[in-house]
């Protein structure tokens, strides 16, 4: 299946077919973004899918920093994986940057988010920026505690083994290629993070492996585990 890329399109998010493999928000933007609509992910605030999974209990977390501002890595925030939940309408924007120049070349990864987002901030990052997001919390090692077997199709990003169980999932009734899904091996949001992805019309079926770290979904009908 074709791989889709998120490219910088000014203030708009777009998904473009670039060949056989999918390209993620490593080049994206949101402010100046390339983050694709499909790239945002996690527990949907409106649907209890990810939260019913016991994600709050399954992933150990502590308050970390606010959802608005620029944060210097190493002094304002520590490297690590962070999560924000309950965001709506793609109004949450975040970016990892290699410097504070504000130029496109400084972007390492970014996204516009509905629902939940996980982001891993690396020790080599210089700046993490967040706008319009709910507060970020630090997450600990993955815990497995009755992960869900259903998830909201626009829920954002789900942690495999903690928020959702591995297995084969189906989403039906999708229209106009607006359903985007992505299997990811980490939360760095680079091209290398993507294991597989697709934009779907009609019925989507995807097998999420136990070795996958995250599953991202945007613009889809709700997913149900079938096997």
mmCIF file of C-alpha atoms in Angstrom:
data_model
loop_
_atom_site.group_PDB
_atom_site.id
_atom_site.type_symbol
_atom_site.label_atom_id
_atom_site.label_comp_id
_atom_site.label_asym_id
_atom_site.label_seq_id
_atom_site.Cartn_x
_atom_site.Cartn_y
_atom_site.Cartn_z
ATOM 1 C CA UNK A 1 0.000 0.000 0.000
ATOM 2 C CA UNK A 2 1.202 3.478 -0.775
ATOM 3 C CA UNK A 3 3.069 5.524 1.725
ATOM 4 C CA UNK A 4 1.883 9.014 2.418
ATOM 5 C CA UNK A 5 3.970 11.999 3.296
ATOM 6 C CA UNK A 6 3.187 15.085 5.251
ATOM 7 C CA UNK A 7 4.699 18.120 3.603
ATOM 8 C CA UNK A 8 4.906 21.794 4.513
ATOM 9 C CA UNK A 9 1.937 23.614 3.021
ATOM 10 C CA UNK A 10 1.971 26.895 4.863
ATOM 11 C CA UNK A 11 -0.638 26.708 7.595
ATOM 12 C CA UNK A 12 -2.416 23.727 6.115
ATOM 13 C CA UNK A 13 -1.860 20.070 6.784
ATOM 14 C CA UNK A 14 -1.690 17.769 3.782
ATOM 15 C CA UNK A 15 -1.070 14.129 2.947
ATOM 16 C CA UNK A 16 0.663 13.330 -0.297
ATOM 17 C CA UNK A 17 1.366 9.970 -1.887
ATOM 18 C CA UNK A 18 5.090 9.782 -2.471
ATOM 19 C CA UNK A 19 5.706 6.177 -3.332
ATOM 20 C CA UNK A 20 5.592 2.890 -1.543
ATOM 21 C CA UNK A 21 6.076 4.028 2.008
ATOM 22 C CA UNK A 22 4.498 6.591 4.255
ATOM 23 C CA UNK A 23 6.220 9.749 5.369
ATOM 24 C CA UNK A 24 5.339 11.297 8.678
ATOM 25 C CA UNK A 25 5.371 14.656 10.341
ATOM 26 C CA UNK A 26 9.134 14.818 10.608
ATOM 27 C CA UNK A 27 8.835 17.369 7.865
ATOM 28 C CA UNK A 28 5.363 18.457 8.797
ATOM 29 C CA UNK A 29 4.268 21.663 10.354
ATOM 30 C CA UNK A 30 1.174 23.027 11.817
ATOM 31 C CA UNK A 31 2.179 26.569 12.170
ATOM 32 C CA UNK A 32 4.182 26.267 9.071
ATOM 33 C CA UNK A 33 3.165 22.811 8.912
ATOM 34 C CA UNK A 34 3.452 19.659 7.117
ATOM 35 C CA UNK A 35 1.909 17.539 9.761
ATOM 36 C CA UNK A 36 -0.750 15.614 8.007
ATOM 37 C CA UNK A 37 -4.176 15.350 9.247
ATOM 38 C CA UNK A 38 -3.751 11.659 9.449
ATOM 39 C CA UNK A 39 -0.756 12.009 11.601
ATOM 40 C CA UNK A 40 -2.419 13.188 14.718
ATOM 41 C CA UNK A 41 -3.332 10.540 17.242
ATOM 42 C CA UNK A 42 -4.536 9.035 20.548
ATOM 43 C CA UNK A 43 -7.408 8.665 22.878
ATOM 44 C CA UNK A 44 -10.373 10.644 21.666
ATOM 45 C CA UNK A 45 -11.759 12.986 24.274
ATOM 46 C CA UNK A 46 -15.312 12.532 23.089
ATOM 47 C CA UNK A 47 -15.281 8.803 22.724
ATOM 48 C CA UNK A 48 -14.121 6.956 25.796
ATOM 49 C CA UNK A 49 -12.271 4.463 23.665
ATOM 50 C CA UNK A 50 -8.706 5.069 24.683
ATOM 51 C CA UNK A 51 -9.587 6.231 28.154
ATOM 52 C CA UNK A 52 -11.950 3.316 28.756
ATOM 53 C CA UNK A 53 -8.948 1.198 27.998
ATOM 54 C CA UNK A 54 -7.611 2.218 31.369
ATOM 55 C CA UNK A 55 -4.914 4.328 29.754
ATOM 56 C CA UNK A 56 -4.942 6.668 32.719
ATOM 57 C CA UNK A 57 -4.217 3.789 35.059
ATOM 58 C CA UNK A 58 -2.006 1.833 32.703
ATOM 59 C CA UNK A 59 0.511 4.545 31.930
ATOM 60 C CA UNK A 60 2.259 6.038 34.888
ATOM 61 C CA UNK A 61 2.399 9.811 34.536
ATOM 62 C CA UNK A 62 3.333 12.995 36.366
ATOM 63 C CA UNK A 63 2.536 16.624 35.592
ATOM 64 C CA UNK A 64 5.254 18.050 33.396
ATOM 65 C CA UNK A 65 4.549 21.381 31.663
ATOM 66 C CA UNK A 66 1.822 23.565 30.222
ATOM 67 C CA UNK A 67 0.307 23.194 26.779
ATOM 68 C CA UNK A 68 1.400 26.633 25.590
ATOM 69 C CA UNK A 69 4.942 27.948 25.261
ATOM 70 C CA UNK A 70 8.500 27.318 24.119
ATOM 71 C CA UNK A 71 10.541 25.025 26.357
ATOM 72 C CA UNK A 72 14.311 24.589 26.279
ATOM 73 C CA UNK A 73 15.257 20.945 26.513
ATOM 74 C CA UNK A 74 17.529 20.231 29.449
ATOM 75 C CA UNK A 75 16.621 23.351 31.429
ATOM 76 C CA UNK A 76 12.857 23.868 31.128
ATOM 77 C CA UNK A 77 11.955 20.255 30.405
ATOM 78 C CA UNK A 78 13.811 16.975 30.573
ATOM 79 C CA UNK A 79 14.192 14.574 27.637
ATOM 80 C CA UNK A 80 11.582 11.848 27.714
ATOM 81 C CA UNK A 81 8.148 10.833 26.429
ATOM 82 C CA UNK A 82 5.186 13.110 27.112
ATOM 83 C CA UNK A 83 1.449 12.900 26.549
ATOM 84 C CA UNK A 84 -1.380 15.409 26.151
ATOM 85 C CA UNK A 85 -5.027 14.311 26.141
ATOM 86 C CA UNK A 86 -8.475 15.742 25.457
ATOM 87 C CA UNK A 87 -7.527 17.996 22.549
ATOM 88 C CA UNK A 88 -10.155 18.844 19.928
ATOM 89 C CA UNK A 89 -10.393 19.975 16.301
ATOM 90 C CA UNK A 90 -6.653 19.783 15.510
ATOM 91 C CA UNK A 91 -6.141 22.927 17.617
ATOM 92 C CA UNK A 92 -3.184 21.441 19.514
ATOM 93 C CA UNK A 93 0.111 22.057 17.705
ATOM 94 C CA UNK A 94 3.564 20.893 18.848
ATOM 95 C CA UNK A 95 7.056 20.823 17.405
ATOM 96 C CA UNK A 96 10.514 19.531 18.199
ATOM 97 C CA UNK A 97 13.313 21.780 16.978
ATOM 98 C CA UNK A 98 17.096 21.634 16.733
ATOM 99 C CA UNK A 99 17.446 25.363 17.524
ATOM 100 C CA UNK A 100 15.361 28.432 18.372
ATOM 101 C CA UNK A 101 15.712 30.191 15.004
ATOM 102 C CA UNK A 102 12.068 29.615 14.102
ATOM 103 C CA UNK A 103 13.095 28.620 10.579
ATOM 104 C CA UNK A 104 11.754 25.595 8.707
ATOM 105 C CA UNK A 105 15.204 24.006 8.705
ATOM 106 C CA UNK A 106 15.148 23.903 12.493
ATOM 107 C CA UNK A 107 12.101 21.590 12.591
ATOM 108 C CA UNK A 108 12.748 17.990 13.566
ATOM 109 C CA UNK A 109 9.093 16.888 13.813
ATOM 110 C CA UNK A 110 5.668 18.406 14.446
ATOM 111 C CA UNK A 111 1.941 17.769 14.321
ATOM 112 C CA UNK A 112 -1.565 19.147 14.711
ATOM 113 C CA UNK A 113 -3.487 17.004 17.166
ATOM 114 C CA UNK A 114 -7.010 15.973 18.038
ATOM 115 C CA UNK A 115 -7.452 13.611 20.949
ATOM 116 C CA UNK A 116 -4.222 12.360 22.504
ATOM 117 C CA UNK A 117 -0.627 12.832 21.388
ATOM 118 C CA UNK A 118 2.547 11.141 22.574
ATOM 119 C CA UNK A 119 5.883 12.804 21.782
ATOM 120 C CA UNK A 120 9.404 11.707 22.664
ATOM 121 C CA UNK A 121 11.698 14.685 23.256
ATOM 122 C CA UNK A 122 15.312 13.646 22.718
ATOM 123 C CA UNK A 123 18.341 14.885 24.635
ATOM 124 C CA UNK A 124 19.711 16.265 21.358
ATOM 125 C CA UNK A 125 16.600 18.426 20.794
ATOM 126 C CA UNK A 126 17.047 22.079 21.730
ATOM 127 C CA UNK A 127 13.478 23.359 21.858
ATOM 128 C CA UNK A 128 9.975 21.942 22.286
ATOM 129 C CA UNK A 129 7.068 24.230 21.409
ATOM 130 C CA UNK A 130 3.405 23.668 22.130
ATOM 131 C CA UNK A 131 0.362 25.786 21.305
ATOM 132 C CA UNK A 132 -3.327 25.249 22.037
ATOM 133 C CA UNK A 133 -2.661 21.901 23.727
ATOM 134 C CA UNK A 134 -3.815 20.633 27.085
ATOM 135 C CA UNK A 135 -1.039 20.222 29.637
ATOM 136 C CA UNK A 136 1.667 17.653 28.932
ATOM 137 C CA UNK A 137 2.445 14.857 31.361
ATOM 138 C CA UNK A 138 5.443 12.554 31.544
ATOM 139 C CA UNK A 139 4.786 8.870 30.890
ATOM 140 C CA UNK A 140 6.759 5.984 32.286
ATOM 141 C CA UNK A 141 7.567 2.559 30.875
ATOM 142 C CA UNK A 142 4.695 0.841 29.111
ATOM 143 C CA UNK A 143 2.382 -0.961 31.479
ATOM 144 C CA UNK A 144 -0.089 -3.593 30.374
ATOM 145 C CA UNK A 145 -3.377 -3.357 32.233
ATOM 146 C CA UNK A 146 -6.487 -4.488 30.342
ATOM 147 C CA UNK A 147 -5.848 -2.497 27.144
ATOM 148 C CA UNK A 148 -8.930 -1.732 25.042
ATOM 149 C CA UNK A 149 -10.054 -3.657 21.965
ATOM 150 C CA UNK A 150 -11.910 -0.682 20.466
ATOM 151 C CA UNK A 151 -10.725 2.832 19.752
ATOM 152 C CA UNK A 152 -12.078 6.112 18.461
ATOM 153 C CA UNK A 153 -11.352 6.611 14.782
ATOM 154 C CA UNK A 154 -10.344 10.212 15.395
ATOM 155 C CA UNK A 155 -8.758 9.510 18.749
ATOM 156 C CA UNK A 156 -5.195 10.318 17.810
ATOM 157 C CA UNK A 157 -2.384 8.203 19.143
ATOM 158 C CA UNK A 158 -2.706 4.993 21.158
ATOM 159 C CA UNK A 159 0.053 3.193 23.042
ATOM 160 C CA UNK A 160 0.068 -0.475 22.062
ATOM 161 C CA UNK A 161 -0.163 -2.786 25.032
ATOM 162 C CA UNK A 162 -1.255 0.002 27.377
ATOM 163 C CA UNK A 163 -4.072 1.929 25.652
ATOM 164 C CA UNK A 164 -5.009 -0.741 23.095
ATOM 165 C CA UNK A 165 -4.346 -4.439 22.654
ATOM 166 C CA UNK A 166 -2.401 -5.720 19.638
ATOM 167 C CA UNK A 167 -4.463 -7.575 17.032
ATOM 168 C CA UNK A 168 -6.403 -7.038 13.811
ATOM 169 C CA UNK A 169 -8.793 -4.070 13.761
ATOM 170 C CA UNK A 170 -11.483 -2.968 11.305
ATOM 171 C CA UNK A 171 -12.979 0.471 10.587
ATOM 172 C CA UNK A 172 -15.934 0.664 8.162
ATOM 173 C CA UNK A 173 -17.822 3.396 6.326
ATOM 174 C CA UNK A 174 -14.911 5.752 5.660
ATOM 175 C CA UNK A 175 -15.246 8.296 2.831
ATOM 176 C CA UNK A 176 -13.020 10.435 0.609
ATOM 177 C CA UNK A 177 -9.664 9.097 1.820
ATOM 178 C CA UNK A 178 -10.175 11.035 5.040
ATOM 179 C CA UNK A 179 -9.355 8.009 7.207
ATOM 180 C CA UNK A 180 -5.635 7.897 7.983
ATOM 181 C CA UNK A 181 -3.898 5.238 10.088
ATOM 182 C CA UNK A 182 -0.281 4.643 11.036
ATOM 183 C CA UNK A 183 1.688 1.995 12.885
ATOM 184 C CA UNK A 184 4.744 3.496 14.582
ATOM 185 C CA UNK A 185 7.800 2.085 16.320
ATOM 186 C CA UNK A 186 8.321 5.151 18.556
ATOM 187 C CA UNK A 187 6.946 8.611 19.352
ATOM 188 C CA UNK A 188 9.675 10.629 17.655
ATOM 189 C CA UNK A 189 7.409 11.318 14.626
ATOM 190 C CA UNK A 190 10.173 10.995 12.061
ATOM 191 C CA UNK A 191 10.004 9.137 8.758
ATOM 192 C CA UNK A 192 11.920 6.326 10.396
ATOM 193 C CA UNK A 193 9.236 6.070 13.074
ATOM 194 C CA UNK A 194 6.657 4.786 10.582
ATOM 195 C CA UNK A 195 6.246 1.051 10.155
ATOM 196 C CA UNK A 196 3.237 1.307 7.816
ATOM 197 C CA UNK A 197 0.342 3.672 7.064
ATOM 198 C CA UNK A 198 -2.478 4.406 4.655
ATOM 199 C CA UNK A 199 -5.339 6.705 3.686
ATOM 200 C CA UNK A 200 -8.555 4.721 3.311
ATOM 201 C CA UNK A 201 -11.956 4.982 1.668
ATOM 202 C CA UNK A 202 -14.520 2.366 2.672
ATOM 203 C CA UNK A 203 -13.365 -0.388 5.012
ATOM 204 C CA UNK A 204 -9.918 -0.367 6.601
ATOM 205 C CA UNK A 205 -8.322 -3.455 8.129
ATOM 206 C CA UNK A 206 -4.955 -3.316 9.880
ATOM 207 C CA UNK A 207 -3.027 -5.724 12.090
ATOM 208 C CA UNK A 208 -1.264 -4.028 14.989
ATOM 209 C CA UNK A 209 1.704 -6.075 16.166
ATOM 210 C CA UNK A 210 2.681 -6.524 19.792
ATOM 211 C CA UNK A 211 6.074 -5.120 18.800
ATOM 212 C CA UNK A 212 4.504 -1.872 17.562
ATOM 213 C CA UNK A 213 4.849 1.023 19.994
ATOM 214 C CA UNK A 214 1.950 3.227 18.853
ATOM 215 C CA UNK A 215 -1.057 3.322 16.538
ATOM 216 C CA UNK A 216 -2.279 6.632 15.112
ATOM 217 C CA UNK A 217 -5.721 7.247 13.636
ATOM 218 C CA UNK A 218 -7.447 10.348 12.282
ATOM 219 C CA UNK A 219 -10.672 10.947 10.384
ATOM 220 C CA UNK A 220 -11.709 7.275 10.576
ATOM 221 C CA UNK A 221 -14.810 5.565 11.852
ATOM 222 C CA UNK A 222 -14.269 3.775 15.148
ATOM 223 C CA UNK A 223 -12.037 0.697 15.141
ATOM 224 C CA UNK A 224 -12.996 -2.704 16.560
ATOM 225 C CA UNK A 225 -10.715 -5.671 17.148
ATOM 226 C CA UNK A 226 -11.736 -8.636 14.981
ATOM 227 C CA UNK A 227 -8.928 -11.090 15.691
#
